[in-house]
Amino acid sequence: MNQAAIARTIPKKESTSYRILFIIGLCHLLNDAIQAIIPAMFPILEKSMGLSFTQLGMIAFALNIVSSLLQPVFGNITDKKPFPFALPIGLTITLFGIIGLAIAPRYEWILVSVLFIGLGSAVFHPEGSRVAYMAAGPRRGLAQSIYQVGGNTGQSLAPLITALILVPYGQFGAAWFTIAAFMAVCLLLYIAFWYANKLKSEQLERKQKSNLPNETKPITRAVKLSLTLVLFLIFARSWYISGMTNFYAFYTIDKYSFSISQAQIYLFAFLVAGALGTFFGGPLADRFGKKNIIFLSMMLTAPFSILIPFVPASVAFCLLLITGFVLMLSFSVTVVYAQELIPGKIGMMSGLTVGFAFGMGAIGSVALGYLIDLIGLTTTMTLMGLLPLIGLLTLLLPSDQTLAKWNG
């Protein structure tokens, strides 16, 4: 009878909860749309406060470095002791940060405000990814894509935010996003109650299956090497995206004599295409393999990213669409790949991979901003186009079949 009872629980456990996935994806959209305000404000702050490119890079650094350092920390803590209500708490911290950003009178206050937003993001991301994993059932690639596409869609809103809100209303226009933060807190309260109930049911199943062996295994040298390679790939992708997000608008203004609003349309195209790529990456990886999609994503991006600085505006627009879509095919896939490298550490692996992306973006913002001040905008953009070639490292990763063997 006990075996029959356990068997009856398996289909329920393995089903995909699309309602939860779409809600957590929407919350991810709202969270990352709020974060997108910061780079979207760069042209505004550069004029109103007279900030240098290095100072703008430091603002992005302050936002992302807190998130990148704390995401794996929070992920590791909640792997050991899950805390469902961390999700609404994280967005409440972000809410305070966005209020501070709207009314900050000086550069230093902007830095403090973005630290709050970065802290809220660090709390949200690993637990949001865990919710996606719990709701995924057998479709982990698709689930992670739904979750991650929400965030990337939110980031892609930055150019529209600039054109529709920040250009007419200035810095104080950021206050409108307190509404988005409040909506996210309410939705995450609903998710938190679902999460708590899910934990209870999983704990019951563990008691019923107490005779099964523990899934946690020692981390081998091969696993550590593979994870290091994944982080190098994330480094290349993050630096490229950071450079495009923070500085490509300035490049179009300089090269094509665009207005701020025209420049944001090009950046919007790149980011929206990236959001679409994020969505399709997971299902493609479920079908064709995670390693294959990561490799193709990076290597097919390279020729287009190299060409972008050398072509007319109309051609650049088309190349931006292709580059954004193809490069971001690998975004959610690298998260799932890392989670399967070290099973049982879902929050930590999500925090490490996504957090590392934020951290590399932060360092990239400062480094690229400094390079622009040192060697010029055009030269820096040209060098950035070479970053996807680091995708050749994917050839050294173990195949999906090898991962399956390591996990038994």
Short mmCIF file of N, CA and C in Angstrom, two decimals, residues 240-408:
data_model
loop_
_atom_site.label_atom_id
_atom_site.label_comp_id
_atom_site.label_asym_id
_atom_site.label_seq_id
_atom_site.Cartn_x
_atom_site.Cartn_y
_atom_site.Cartn_z
N TYR A 240 29.64 41.65 -23.17
CA TYR A 240 29.09 42.16 -24.42
C TYR A 240 27.74 42.84 -24.18
N ILE A 241 26.86 42.18 -23.44
CA ILE A 241 25.53 42.74 -23.18
C ILE A 241 25.65 44.02 -22.36
N SER A 242 26.56 44.03 -21.38
CA SER A 242 26.76 45.23 -20.56
C SER A 242 27.20 46.40 -21.41
N GLY A 243 28.15 46.16 -22.33
CA GLY A 243 28.61 47.23 -23.20
C GLY A 243 27.51 47.76 -24.09
N MET A 244 26.70 46.85 -24.65
CA MET A 244 25.60 47.27 -25.52
C MET A 244 24.53 48.03 -24.72
N THR A 245 24.18 47.51 -23.56
CA THR A 245 23.11 48.11 -22.76
C THR A 245 23.48 49.50 -22.25
N ASN A 246 24.72 49.64 -21.80
CA ASN A 246 25.11 50.88 -21.15
C ASN A 246 25.66 51.94 -22.11
N PHE A 247 26.27 51.51 -23.22
CA PHE A 247 27.02 52.48 -24.02
C PHE A 247 26.67 52.51 -25.51
N TYR A 248 25.89 51.54 -26.01
CA TYR A 248 25.61 51.55 -27.45
C TYR A 248 24.77 52.75 -27.85
N ALA A 249 23.90 53.21 -26.96
CA ALA A 249 23.10 54.41 -27.27
C ALA A 249 24.02 55.60 -27.55
N PHE A 250 25.09 55.75 -26.76
CA PHE A 250 26.04 56.83 -27.00
C PHE A 250 26.74 56.65 -28.36
N TYR A 251 27.00 55.38 -28.72
CA TYR A 251 27.68 55.11 -29.99
C TYR A 251 26.81 55.54 -31.17
N THR A 252 25.52 55.22 -31.13
CA THR A 252 24.63 55.60 -32.23
C THR A 252 24.46 57.12 -32.31
N ILE A 253 24.44 57.76 -31.14
CA ILE A 253 24.35 59.23 -31.12
C ILE A 253 25.59 59.84 -31.77
N ASP A 254 26.75 59.24 -31.48
CA ASP A 254 28.01 59.76 -32.01
C ASP A 254 28.18 59.44 -33.51
N LYS A 255 27.90 58.19 -33.92
CA LYS A 255 28.18 57.76 -35.29
C LYS A 255 27.08 58.17 -36.27
N TYR A 256 25.80 58.00 -35.85
CA TYR A 256 24.69 58.23 -36.77
C TYR A 256 23.96 59.54 -36.51
N SER A 257 24.45 60.33 -35.53
CA SER A 257 23.83 61.61 -35.15
C SER A 257 22.37 61.42 -34.73
N PHE A 258 22.10 60.34 -34.01
CA PHE A 258 20.75 60.06 -33.51
C PHE A 258 20.43 60.94 -32.31
N SER A 259 19.14 61.17 -32.09
CA SER A 259 18.68 61.74 -30.83
C SER A 259 18.66 60.63 -29.77
N ILE A 260 18.44 61.00 -28.51
CA ILE A 260 18.37 59.98 -27.45
C ILE A 260 17.24 59.00 -27.74
N SER A 261 16.09 59.50 -28.16
CA SER A 261 14.94 58.63 -28.43
C SER A 261 15.21 57.67 -29.59
N GLN A 262 15.87 58.17 -30.66
CA GLN A 262 16.20 57.30 -31.79
C GLN A 262 17.19 56.21 -31.37
N ALA A 263 18.16 56.58 -30.55
CA ALA A 263 19.15 55.60 -30.08
C ALA A 263 18.49 54.50 -29.26
N GLN A 264 17.47 54.88 -28.48
CA GLN A 264 16.80 53.89 -27.63
C GLN A 264 16.02 52.87 -28.46
N ILE A 265 15.55 53.26 -29.65
CA ILE A 265 14.84 52.32 -30.52
C ILE A 265 15.77 51.18 -30.94
N TYR A 266 17.00 51.51 -31.28
CA TYR A 266 17.98 50.49 -31.68
C TYR A 266 18.30 49.57 -30.51
N LEU A 267 18.50 50.16 -29.36
CA LEU A 267 18.79 49.35 -28.18
C LEU A 267 17.59 48.47 -27.81
N PHE A 268 16.41 49.02 -27.96
CA PHE A 268 15.18 48.26 -27.69
C PHE A 268 15.10 47.04 -28.61
N ALA A 269 15.43 47.22 -29.89
CA ALA A 269 15.40 46.10 -30.84
C ALA A 269 16.36 44.99 -30.40
N PHE A 270 17.56 45.37 -29.98
CA PHE A 270 18.55 44.39 -29.52
C PHE A 270 18.03 43.62 -28.30
N LEU A 271 17.44 44.32 -27.35
CA LEU A 271 17.01 43.70 -26.10
C LEU A 271 15.75 42.85 -26.29
N VAL A 272 14.82 43.31 -27.11
CA VAL A 272 13.61 42.52 -27.37
C VAL A 272 13.97 41.23 -28.11
N ALA A 273 14.87 41.33 -29.08
CA ALA A 273 15.33 40.13 -29.77
C ALA A 273 16.00 39.18 -28.79
N GLY A 274 16.74 39.74 -27.83
CA GLY A 274 17.37 38.92 -26.79
C GLY A 274 16.35 38.21 -25.93
N ALA A 275 15.26 38.90 -25.59
CA ALA A 275 14.20 38.28 -24.79
C ALA A 275 13.57 37.11 -25.54
N LEU A 276 13.35 37.28 -26.85
CA LEU A 276 12.81 36.18 -27.66
C LEU A 276 13.79 35.01 -27.71
N GLY A 277 15.08 35.32 -27.85
CA GLY A 277 16.08 34.28 -27.84
C GLY A 277 16.10 33.51 -26.55
N THR A 278 15.95 34.21 -25.43
CA THR A 278 15.91 33.56 -24.13
C THR A 278 14.76 32.56 -24.05
N PHE A 279 13.60 32.95 -24.59
CA PHE A 279 12.44 32.07 -24.54
C PHE A 279 12.67 30.80 -25.36
N PHE A 280 13.21 30.94 -26.55
CA PHE A 280 13.38 29.78 -27.43
C PHE A 280 14.56 28.89 -27.03
N GLY A 281 15.53 29.47 -26.30
CA GLY A 281 16.71 28.70 -25.94
C GLY A 281 16.41 27.46 -25.13
N GLY A 282 15.54 27.58 -24.13
CA GLY A 282 15.22 26.44 -23.27
C GLY A 282 14.59 25.27 -24.01
N PRO A 283 13.48 25.49 -24.75
CA PRO A 283 12.89 24.40 -25.52
C PRO A 283 13.85 23.79 -26.54
N LEU A 284 14.68 24.62 -27.19
CA LEU A 284 15.66 24.08 -28.13
C LEU A 284 16.67 23.19 -27.42
N ALA A 285 17.07 23.59 -26.20
CA ALA A 285 18.01 22.78 -25.44
C ALA A 285 17.37 21.47 -25.00
N ASP A 286 16.07 21.50 -24.64
CA ASP A 286 15.37 20.27 -24.29
C ASP A 286 15.38 19.29 -25.46
N ARG A 287 15.35 19.83 -26.67
CA ARG A 287 15.27 18.98 -27.87
C ARG A 287 16.64 18.59 -28.42
N PHE A 288 17.57 19.57 -28.49
CA PHE A 288 18.84 19.33 -29.18
C PHE A 288 20.05 19.23 -28.25
N GLY A 289 19.85 19.46 -26.97
CA GLY A 289 20.96 19.36 -26.03
C GLY A 289 21.46 20.72 -25.59
N LYS A 290 21.79 20.82 -24.31
CA LYS A 290 22.21 22.10 -23.73
C LYS A 290 23.57 22.55 -24.28
N LYS A 291 24.54 21.63 -24.32
CA LYS A 291 25.87 22.00 -24.81
C LYS A 291 25.81 22.50 -26.26
N ASN A 292 25.03 21.83 -27.09
CA ASN A 292 24.93 22.23 -28.50
C ASN A 292 24.38 23.64 -28.64
N ILE A 293 23.34 23.96 -27.87
CA ILE A 293 22.72 25.29 -27.97
C ILE A 293 23.66 26.37 -27.44
N ILE A 294 24.39 26.08 -26.35
CA ILE A 294 25.34 27.06 -25.83
C ILE A 294 26.41 27.37 -26.87
N PHE A 295 26.95 26.32 -27.49
CA PHE A 295 28.01 26.50 -28.49
C PHE A 295 27.51 27.29 -29.70
N LEU A 296 26.38 26.88 -30.25
CA LEU A 296 25.84 27.56 -31.43
C LEU A 296 25.49 29.01 -31.13
N SER A 297 24.96 29.25 -29.94
CA SER A 297 24.58 30.61 -29.55
C SER A 297 25.78 31.55 -29.59
N MET A 298 26.89 31.12 -28.99
CA MET A 298 28.06 31.99 -28.92
C MET A 298 28.74 32.15 -30.28
N MET A 299 28.93 31.03 -30.99
CA MET A 299 29.72 31.07 -32.22
C MET A 299 28.97 31.73 -33.38
N LEU A 300 27.65 31.54 -33.45
CA LEU A 300 26.89 32.18 -34.52
C LEU A 300 26.74 33.68 -34.28
N THR A 301 26.88 34.11 -33.03
CA THR A 301 26.80 35.54 -32.72
C THR A 301 28.03 36.28 -33.23
N ALA A 302 29.19 35.65 -33.15
CA ALA A 302 30.47 36.34 -33.38
C ALA A 302 30.55 37.12 -34.69
N PRO A 303 30.22 36.54 -35.85
CA PRO A 303 30.37 37.33 -37.09
C PRO A 303 29.49 38.57 -37.13
N PHE A 304 28.32 38.49 -36.54
CA PHE A 304 27.41 39.65 -36.54
C PHE A 304 27.89 40.73 -35.56
N SER A 305 28.33 40.31 -34.37
CA SER A 305 28.80 41.29 -33.39
C SER A 305 30.05 42.02 -33.89
N ILE A 306 30.90 41.31 -34.65
CA ILE A 306 32.10 41.94 -35.20
C ILE A 306 31.75 42.98 -36.26
N LEU A 307 30.70 42.73 -37.04
CA LEU A 307 30.32 43.62 -38.13
C LEU A 307 29.59 44.89 -37.67
N ILE A 308 28.88 44.83 -36.57
CA ILE A 308 27.97 45.92 -36.16
C ILE A 308 28.63 47.30 -36.19
N PRO A 309 29.86 47.49 -35.67
CA PRO A 309 30.42 48.86 -35.68
C PRO A 309 30.77 49.41 -37.05
N PHE A 310 30.77 48.56 -38.09
CA PHE A 310 31.28 48.98 -39.40
C PHE A 310 30.21 49.19 -40.47
N VAL A 311 28.94 49.03 -40.11
CA VAL A 311 27.89 49.06 -41.13
C VAL A 311 27.01 50.29 -40.97
N PRO A 312 26.26 50.66 -42.03
CA PRO A 312 25.31 51.79 -41.93
C PRO A 312 24.21 51.50 -40.91
N ALA A 313 23.47 52.52 -40.54
CA ALA A 313 22.46 52.41 -39.48
C ALA A 313 21.40 51.36 -39.79
N SER A 314 20.91 51.32 -41.03
CA SER A 314 19.84 50.37 -41.37
C SER A 314 20.32 48.93 -41.26
N VAL A 315 21.56 48.66 -41.69
CA VAL A 315 22.13 47.31 -41.58
C VAL A 315 22.40 46.98 -40.11
N ALA A 316 22.89 47.96 -39.35
CA ALA A 316 23.16 47.75 -37.93
C ALA A 316 21.89 47.31 -37.20
N PHE A 317 20.76 47.90 -37.58
CA PHE A 317 19.48 47.53 -36.93
C PHE A 317 19.20 46.04 -37.14
N CYS A 318 19.37 45.55 -38.36
CA CYS A 318 19.13 44.13 -38.66
C CYS A 318 20.11 43.24 -37.90
N LEU A 319 21.38 43.64 -37.87
CA LEU A 319 22.39 42.85 -37.17
C LEU A 319 22.14 42.82 -35.67
N LEU A 320 21.63 43.92 -35.13
CA LEU A 320 21.30 43.95 -33.70
C LEU A 320 20.20 42.94 -33.38
N LEU A 321 19.20 42.84 -34.24
CA LEU A 321 18.13 41.86 -34.04
C LEU A 321 18.69 40.43 -34.02
N ILE A 322 19.53 40.13 -34.99
CA ILE A 322 20.09 38.78 -35.09
C ILE A 322 20.99 38.49 -33.89
N THR A 323 21.88 39.44 -33.57
CA THR A 323 22.83 39.25 -32.48
C THR A 323 22.12 39.06 -31.14
N GLY A 324 21.14 39.91 -30.86
CA GLY A 324 20.40 39.79 -29.60
C GLY A 324 19.71 38.45 -29.48
N PHE A 325 19.05 38.01 -30.54
CA PHE A 325 18.31 36.75 -30.51
C PHE A 325 19.25 35.55 -30.33
N VAL A 326 20.29 35.48 -31.15
CA VAL A 326 21.16 34.30 -31.14
C VAL A 326 21.98 34.23 -29.85
N LEU A 327 22.54 35.36 -29.41
CA LEU A 327 23.36 35.36 -28.21
C LEU A 327 22.58 34.91 -26.98
N MET A 328 21.33 35.37 -26.87
CA MET A 328 20.55 35.09 -25.66
C MET A 328 19.88 33.72 -25.69
N LEU A 329 20.04 32.95 -26.76
CA LEU A 329 19.57 31.57 -26.74
C LEU A 329 20.21 30.78 -25.60
N SER A 330 21.42 31.18 -25.23
CA SER A 330 22.17 30.42 -24.22
C SER A 330 21.88 30.85 -22.79
N PHE A 331 21.10 31.92 -22.58
CA PHE A 331 20.98 32.50 -21.24
C PHE A 331 20.38 31.53 -20.22
N SER A 332 19.16 31.06 -20.48
CA SER A 332 18.53 30.14 -19.55
C SER A 332 19.21 28.78 -19.56
N VAL A 333 19.82 28.42 -20.71
CA VAL A 333 20.43 27.10 -20.85
C VAL A 333 21.65 26.96 -19.94
N THR A 334 22.44 28.03 -19.80
CA THR A 334 23.60 27.95 -18.91
C THR A 334 23.17 27.76 -17.46
N VAL A 335 22.02 28.34 -17.07
CA VAL A 335 21.51 28.15 -15.71
C VAL A 335 21.15 26.69 -15.47
N VAL A 336 20.39 26.10 -16.41
CA VAL A 336 19.98 24.70 -16.27
C VAL A 336 21.20 23.78 -16.32
N TYR A 337 22.16 24.09 -17.18
CA TYR A 337 23.36 23.27 -17.28
C TYR A 337 24.10 23.25 -15.93
N ALA A 338 24.24 24.42 -15.31
CA ALA A 338 24.92 24.50 -14.01
C ALA A 338 24.13 23.76 -12.93
N GLN A 339 22.80 23.88 -12.96
CA GLN A 339 21.97 23.17 -11.98
C GLN A 339 22.14 21.66 -12.10
N GLU A 340 22.31 21.18 -13.33
CA GLU A 340 22.49 19.74 -13.52
C GLU A 340 23.93 19.29 -13.27
N LEU A 341 24.87 20.24 -13.32
CA LEU A 341 26.23 19.91 -12.92
C LEU A 341 26.30 19.57 -11.44
N ILE A 342 25.57 20.34 -10.63
CA ILE A 342 25.57 20.11 -9.18
C ILE A 342 24.12 20.02 -8.71
N PRO A 343 23.48 18.86 -8.86
CA PRO A 343 22.09 18.70 -8.43
C PRO A 343 21.98 18.85 -6.92
N GLY A 344 20.83 19.33 -6.48
CA GLY A 344 20.62 19.53 -5.05
C GLY A 344 21.02 20.91 -4.57
N LYS A 345 21.66 21.71 -5.45
CA LYS A 345 22.07 23.07 -5.09
C LYS A 345 21.42 24.05 -6.07
N ILE A 346 20.10 23.96 -6.20
CA ILE A 346 19.38 24.74 -7.20
C ILE A 346 19.55 26.24 -6.98
N GLY A 347 19.31 26.69 -5.75
CA GLY A 347 19.42 28.11 -5.45
C GLY A 347 20.83 28.63 -5.62
N MET A 348 21.80 27.86 -5.12
CA MET A 348 23.18 28.31 -5.21
C MET A 348 23.66 28.38 -6.65
N MET A 349 23.32 27.37 -7.48
CA MET A 349 23.74 27.36 -8.88
C MET A 349 23.06 28.48 -9.67
N SER A 350 21.79 28.71 -9.38
CA SER A 350 21.10 29.83 -10.03
C SER A 350 21.72 31.15 -9.60
N GLY A 351 21.96 31.28 -8.29
CA GLY A 351 22.58 32.50 -7.78
C GLY A 351 23.97 32.72 -8.33
N LEU A 352 24.72 31.61 -8.48
CA LEU A 352 26.08 31.72 -8.97
C LEU A 352 26.10 32.12 -10.45
N THR A 353 25.30 31.44 -11.28
CA THR A 353 25.33 31.72 -12.72
C THR A 353 24.71 33.08 -13.05
N VAL A 354 23.51 33.33 -12.53
CA VAL A 354 22.87 34.62 -12.80
C VAL A 354 23.60 35.74 -12.07
N GLY A 355 24.01 35.45 -10.81
CA GLY A 355 24.77 36.44 -10.05
C GLY A 355 26.10 36.77 -10.70
N PHE A 356 26.77 35.74 -11.25
CA PHE A 356 28.03 35.96 -11.94
C PHE A 356 27.80 36.83 -13.18
N ALA A 357 26.66 36.60 -13.84
CA ALA A 357 26.33 37.44 -15.00
C ALA A 357 26.19 38.90 -14.58
N PHE A 358 25.50 39.13 -13.45
CA PHE A 358 25.37 40.50 -12.94
C PHE A 358 26.74 41.07 -12.57
N GLY A 359 27.56 40.23 -11.90
CA GLY A 359 28.87 40.69 -11.46
C GLY A 359 29.77 41.03 -12.63
N MET A 360 29.80 40.17 -13.64
CA MET A 360 30.60 40.44 -14.83
C MET A 360 30.07 41.68 -15.56
N GLY A 361 28.74 41.83 -15.56
CA GLY A 361 28.16 43.04 -16.15
C GLY A 361 28.61 44.28 -15.39
N ALA A 362 28.70 44.15 -14.06
CA ALA A 362 29.14 45.28 -13.23
C ALA A 362 30.59 45.65 -13.53
N ILE A 363 31.46 44.64 -13.53
CA ILE A 363 32.86 44.89 -13.82
C ILE A 363 33.02 45.40 -15.25
N GLY A 364 32.25 44.81 -16.17
CA GLY A 364 32.28 45.25 -17.56
C GLY A 364 31.87 46.70 -17.71
N SER A 365 30.88 47.13 -16.94
CA SER A 365 30.42 48.53 -17.02
C SER A 365 31.54 49.49 -16.66
N VAL A 366 32.27 49.17 -15.59
CA VAL A 366 33.37 50.04 -15.16
C VAL A 366 34.53 49.96 -16.16
N ALA A 367 34.90 48.73 -16.53
CA ALA A 367 36.05 48.55 -17.42
C ALA A 367 35.80 49.17 -18.79
N LEU A 368 34.61 48.93 -19.34
CA LEU A 368 34.31 49.47 -20.67
C LEU A 368 34.15 50.99 -20.63
N GLY A 369 33.54 51.49 -19.54
CA GLY A 369 33.44 52.94 -19.38
C GLY A 369 34.83 53.59 -19.33
N TYR A 370 35.75 52.93 -18.60
CA TYR A 370 37.13 53.44 -18.52
C TYR A 370 37.81 53.37 -19.89
N LEU A 371 37.59 52.24 -20.61
CA LEU A 371 38.18 52.09 -21.94
C LEU A 371 37.69 53.17 -22.90
N ILE A 372 36.38 53.48 -22.81
CA ILE A 372 35.83 54.52 -23.69
C ILE A 372 36.49 55.85 -23.40
N ASP A 373 36.66 56.19 -22.10
CA ASP A 373 37.35 57.43 -21.74
C ASP A 373 38.80 57.41 -22.21
N LEU A 374 39.42 56.20 -22.26
CA LEU A 374 40.84 56.07 -22.57
C LEU A 374 41.13 56.00 -24.07
N ILE A 375 40.40 55.12 -24.80
CA ILE A 375 40.74 54.87 -26.21
C ILE A 375 39.61 55.26 -27.17
N GLY A 376 38.48 55.68 -26.64
CA GLY A 376 37.39 56.15 -27.50
C GLY A 376 36.28 55.13 -27.66
N LEU A 377 35.12 55.63 -28.02
CA LEU A 377 33.91 54.83 -28.13
C LEU A 377 33.99 53.82 -29.27
N THR A 378 34.44 54.25 -30.44
CA THR A 378 34.46 53.37 -31.61
C THR A 378 35.40 52.19 -31.42
N THR A 379 36.59 52.44 -30.91
CA THR A 379 37.57 51.36 -30.71
C THR A 379 37.06 50.35 -29.69
N THR A 380 36.43 50.86 -28.62
CA THR A 380 35.91 49.96 -27.59
C THR A 380 34.80 49.08 -28.15
N MET A 381 33.89 49.66 -28.92
CA MET A 381 32.82 48.88 -29.52
C MET A 381 33.36 47.82 -30.48
N THR A 382 34.43 48.14 -31.19
CA THR A 382 35.04 47.18 -32.11
C THR A 382 35.62 46.00 -31.34
N LEU A 383 36.33 46.27 -30.25
CA LEU A 383 36.91 45.20 -29.43
C LEU A 383 35.84 44.33 -28.78
N MET A 384 34.74 44.96 -28.37
CA MET A 384 33.64 44.20 -27.76
C MET A 384 33.10 43.11 -28.68
N GLY A 385 33.09 43.39 -29.99
CA GLY A 385 32.53 42.44 -30.95
C GLY A 385 33.24 41.10 -30.97
N LEU A 386 34.48 41.06 -30.43
CA LEU A 386 35.25 39.81 -30.42
C LEU A 386 34.90 38.89 -29.25
N LEU A 387 34.20 39.41 -28.25
CA LEU A 387 33.93 38.64 -27.03
C LEU A 387 33.22 37.30 -27.27
N PRO A 388 32.22 37.22 -28.16
CA PRO A 388 31.54 35.92 -28.34
C PRO A 388 32.45 34.79 -28.82
N LEU A 389 33.65 35.12 -29.35
CA LEU A 389 34.58 34.08 -29.79
C LEU A 389 35.06 33.21 -28.63
N ILE A 390 34.92 33.71 -27.41
CA ILE A 390 35.27 32.91 -26.23
C ILE A 390 34.36 31.68 -26.15
N GLY A 391 33.26 31.69 -26.92
CA GLY A 391 32.36 30.54 -26.96
C GLY A 391 33.02 29.25 -27.42
N LEU A 392 34.22 29.34 -28.01
CA LEU A 392 34.97 28.14 -28.39
C LEU A 392 35.24 27.23 -27.18
N LEU A 393 35.26 27.82 -25.98
CA LEU A 393 35.47 27.03 -24.76
C LEU A 393 34.37 25.99 -24.55
N THR A 394 33.20 26.21 -25.16
CA THR A 394 32.10 25.26 -25.01
C THR A 394 32.50 23.85 -25.46
N LEU A 395 33.43 23.76 -26.41
CA LEU A 395 33.88 22.46 -26.90
C LEU A 395 34.50 21.61 -25.79
N LEU A 396 34.97 22.26 -24.73
CA LEU A 396 35.61 21.54 -23.63
C LEU A 396 34.62 21.06 -22.58
N LEU A 397 33.34 21.48 -22.69
CA LEU A 397 32.34 21.08 -21.71
C LEU A 397 31.91 19.62 -21.94
N PRO A 398 31.56 18.90 -20.86
CA PRO A 398 31.01 17.54 -21.03
C PRO A 398 29.66 17.59 -21.74
N SER A 399 29.35 16.55 -22.51
CA SER A 399 28.08 16.49 -23.22
C SER A 399 26.93 16.28 -22.25
N ASP A 400 25.72 16.45 -22.76
CA ASP A 400 24.52 16.20 -21.94
C ASP A 400 24.48 14.75 -21.48
N GLN A 401 24.92 13.83 -22.32
CA GLN A 401 24.92 12.41 -21.96
C GLN A 401 25.90 12.15 -20.81
N THR A 402 27.06 12.82 -20.84
CA THR A 402 28.03 12.69 -19.75
C THR A 402 27.46 13.23 -18.44
N LEU A 403 26.76 14.36 -18.53
CA LEU A 403 26.11 14.92 -17.33
C LEU A 403 25.13 13.92 -16.74
N ALA A 404 24.34 13.28 -17.61
CA ALA A 404 23.36 12.30 -17.14
C ALA A 404 24.05 11.14 -16.44
N LYS A 405 25.20 10.70 -16.96
CA LYS A 405 25.93 9.62 -16.32
C LYS A 405 26.46 10.06 -14.95
N TRP A 406 27.00 11.28 -14.88
CA TRP A 406 27.51 11.78 -13.59
C TRP A 406 26.39 11.81 -12.54
N ASN A 407 25.18 12.13 -12.98
CA ASN A 407 24.04 12.22 -12.05
C ASN A 407 23.34 10.88 -11.82
N GLY A 408 23.85 9.83 -12.47
CA GLY A 408 23.27 8.50 -12.25
C GLY A 408 21.94 8.32 -12.93
#
